[in-house]
Each structure stands twice: as structure tokens, then as C-alpha cells.
C-alpha angles and dihedrals in degrees: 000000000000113000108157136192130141154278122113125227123235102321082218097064098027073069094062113090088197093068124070084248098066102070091084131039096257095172095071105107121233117197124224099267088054092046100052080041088065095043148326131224098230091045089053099042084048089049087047093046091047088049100052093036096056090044088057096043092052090047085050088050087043101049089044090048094048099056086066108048131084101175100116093211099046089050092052085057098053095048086057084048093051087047089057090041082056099054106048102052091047084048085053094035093053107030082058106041083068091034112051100043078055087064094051108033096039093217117197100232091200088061095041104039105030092152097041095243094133095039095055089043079064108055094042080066101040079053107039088043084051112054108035097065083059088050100049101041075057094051084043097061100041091056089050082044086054100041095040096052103028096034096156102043117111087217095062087049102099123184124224090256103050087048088054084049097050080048090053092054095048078051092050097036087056100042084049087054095039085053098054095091086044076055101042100270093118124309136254107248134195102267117216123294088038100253107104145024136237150150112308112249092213129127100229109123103261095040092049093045098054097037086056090048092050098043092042095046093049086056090042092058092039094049084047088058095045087058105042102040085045087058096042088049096049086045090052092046089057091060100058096049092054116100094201093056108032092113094056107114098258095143091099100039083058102045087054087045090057095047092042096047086049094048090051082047088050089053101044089056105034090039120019086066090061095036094047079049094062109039082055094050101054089036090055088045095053093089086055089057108181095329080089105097111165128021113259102255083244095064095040087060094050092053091059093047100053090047091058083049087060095040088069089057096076090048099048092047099076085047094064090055092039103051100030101062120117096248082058093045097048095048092051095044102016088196082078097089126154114267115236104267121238090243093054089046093049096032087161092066122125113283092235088058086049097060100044091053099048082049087054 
């Protein structure tokens, strides 16, 4: 997501307002030096190739981790990892199969994509791709919020195949929001310097309806899984603190609660800087009403630079999975070793009991 380099489409139809060319000023030249200082090809092609490389080694390390494990709950949480997983590598693999040809071949969009239809191809992606990691770090921790603090409620234990359908739905719930400009809610529109699309920062009635929706929903997701990951870790705390309950089996719990907290502090950094930008953009416009035509130059460059913020999320994301997991951790501090379970310590329980607790 968000690339950037540089050449400009028809300068004729970058002057219609009406097209999805006319949102930045698109006629304004860059040389050669100013160009190379926004991207390079190469740099572009090798961030590409890291992003999509580390995806594919976490869902390696997921699919591998999930064959051996029985617990119901740890295996719902990996199904939501290996959605996000998912997603980020087909938001990579896609934003840059249209991007980075663009860097080598110079294609003149106006020419191209005279009816838009790449370009809001585009920014279906650069939202759909968007938004669904923030939505599902959100589901995610819900589901942990639920486990950690109603553990032995029927209703918190989740299949593998209800966890791939709540997936599903996060995936269907942003395809339907990524489609709203395709269906008059707004309109994708070419970004500065004329190498990606996006939503359009201007005040007018259907873009600012639909920027505000996707910013405040993105807060919204992010805010959900502040609250929730800050319960399930105080409540986590206080097990462990708990003499009476110190030989409970905790050491997984904690291991999804470090990997979850580190993918929300992935997203606040790598998002809430591009989702505060544009609610103040479009709140600072709404004086200007439809007599904004085209988007200040400052703005424009903020914009790029907040996209490529949110780029390193999905790069960031398969780290977190990769580096916190307890075979990492204890290699790296040998004290964290894994507490006798309460199966292992009443081995004479019902076997009912038995099997609930080994679900849970």
C-alpha cells in the first residue's frame, strides 16, 4: 500500500474534476532528482519482495504450529493469525502487482485507465487491505477478552470453523466498505505523485462521508483493542499473582496476549497517524464546502507519507508472530519455562471435566 513515484497522467484530463485525475494538481513537473528522492524502483521492487517474503514465512510457521495443537482456543487464535497473515501479504501482493510495473514501465495512467477502472481497482485494495488487519486485530482481541476472563464458559470456546467464518464476515464487511465509492459513496481518486489511488480528502457531501466512516471506523477498531487487550492483560496479571491459582496452565494465554498486544502496538503507530490526518483534513475543508476543488500540495505530501506509515504495518505484522512464541522467548530468557497444567497435577478428575478443560 502506498508506494509512490512519478509520472503524471494527461494534464487535460488530470483538469477535470469529474475524472478520478482531477483531486491533485498532477500538471506540476518533477525532474529527475525530485522524482528518485520520492522512490525508486528498486527500493520499491526489494520492500515489496521483504513484505511478501516474511507473510509467507509466518503462514509457514502458522500452518506448522497449528497440526500439533489440540487446545480449541489456541487454535481459534491461530486461524484469526493466519487471516491477518492472509491479508496482508494479498494486500502487498496485489497493491504492488499494479505499482511496481508502474515504476518500471512509466505507464501514462490517462492513457491506460481512461475510465478509472484501475485506478479504482486500486483504491478498493488500498482500502479493503486497510482496513481488515484493523478489524481483525480488533475480533482477535475480543475472542482473547472473552477466553481469558470467561474461560469456562461454552459460549467463549470457538471451532476452527466458526473462527474462519467470523474471518469471512471482517473480509465481507470490508469488501462491502471498500465498494461504497464503486457504488456513489465518494470516489477513488489518483494520489500525488500519480502512482496510487485512494480515497479523495475533499469536503463535498459523499467523499467526506465516506473519509470520516473509514477513519472513524479504523479508531474505532484500534480503541476496541486497547480496551480489551488492557483487561485481558490485568486479568492475566492477577493470575499469576494469585497463589491459589499459580499452577493453572497460563503460559499460552500469555504468549497470545504478547503477540496480540505487539500487533495493536504495530497498528497505532503504523495507522492512527494516517486516520487522525484525515479526519482533520476534511474537518478543516468543511468551511470550503464544494468550492474545494483539488487537494493543497501539503496535504497531498502528507498524505504519501502516512500511506507508506501504514505500508510497514503489514510487514511488521508476521514478525510479531514469528519472533514472540514461546520457543523464541525461551531461547532467548531460559527461566520462562511452561507451569505444570491442572490436568497433569488431578489426574483422577471426571473425564468430562477432563475434556472441557483440555478444549479450554
Amino acid at each position: 500500500m502506498g508506494w509512490g513515484d512519478a509520472e503524471f497522467p494527461n494534464v487535460s484530463l488530470a483538469a477535470r474534476p469529474d475524472t478520478c485525475f482531477g483531486v491533485v494538481n498532477l500538471s506540476t513537473s518533477l525532474n529527475e532528482t525530485q522524482k528518485k528522492a520520492i522512490a525508486s524502483p528498486w527500493f520499491s521492487t526489494a520492500f515489496g519482495l521483504i513484505g511478501l517474503c516474511s507473510n509467507l514465512f509466518a503462514l509457514y510457521v502458522l500452518l506448522s504450529s497449528s497440526r500439533k495443537l489440540t487446545s480449541r482456543s489456541r487454535s481459534s487464535f491461530l486461524v484469526f493469525l493466519c487471516g491477518l497473515v492472509v491479508t496482508d501479504f494479498m494486500g502487498l501482493l496485489v497493491t504492488a502487482s499494479v505499482i511496481i510495473p508502474y515504476h518500471f514501465i512509466k505507464f501514462n495512467w490517462a492513457e491506460v485507465d481512461p475510465s478509472c477502472h484501475l485506478c479504482n481497482f486500486l483504491g478498493f485494495s488500498m482500502v479493503f487491505f486497510g482496513q481488515c488487519p484493523l478489524l481483525l486485530g480488533a475480533t482477535m482481541a475480543g475472542e482473547r477478552f472473552f477466553g481469558i476472563n470467561h474461560p469456562f464458559s461454552r459460549s467463549t470456546s470457538i471451532s476452527k470453523r466458526r473462527a474462519w467464518s467470523i474471518v469471512g464476515m471482517v473480509w465481507g464487511f470490508s469488501c462491502l466498505l471498500g465498494l461504497l465509492p464503486v457504488l456513489g459513496l465518494g470516489r477513488y481518486t489518483l494520489q500525488y505523485p500519480g502512482s496510487w489511488c485512494f480515497l479523495t480528502l475533499l469536503p463535498d457531501t459523499g467523499n467526506a462521508i465516506f473519509c470520516l466512516l473509514f477513519a472513524l471506523l479504523g479508531i474505532f477498531s484500534v480503541v476496541l483493542s486497547f480496551i480489551f487487550n488492557t483487561v485481558s492483560v490485568v486479568t492475566l496479571c492477577r493470575v499469576y499473582h494469585d497463589r491459589e491459582s499459580v499452577q493453572r496452565r497460563r503460559d499460552s494465554e500469555v504468549e497470545m496476549m504478547v503477540q496480540l498486544v505487539g500487533i495493536m502496538i504495530i497498528a497505532t503507530i503504523c495507522w492512527m497517524p494516517l486516520l487522525i490526518f484525515i479526519i482533520q483534513t476534511i474537518l478543516q475543508q468543511l468551511p470550503a464546502g464544494e468550492r474545494a476543488r483539488t487537494l493543497p500540495t501539503e496535504t497531498q505530501k502528507l498524505l504519501l507519507i502516512y500511506i507508506r506509515m501504514v505500508t510497514w504495518n503489514q510487514i511488521l505484522d508476521p514478525w510479531v508472530y514469528i519472533l514472540f512464541r514461546r520457543a523464541v522467548l525461551q531461547r532467548v530468557h531460559p527461566g520462562l519455562r511452561a507451569r505444570p497444567s491442572l490436568l497433569s497435577l488431578y489426574p483422577v478428575l471426571n473425564p468430562s471435566l477432563r475434556r472441557k478443560l483440555a478444549q479450554e
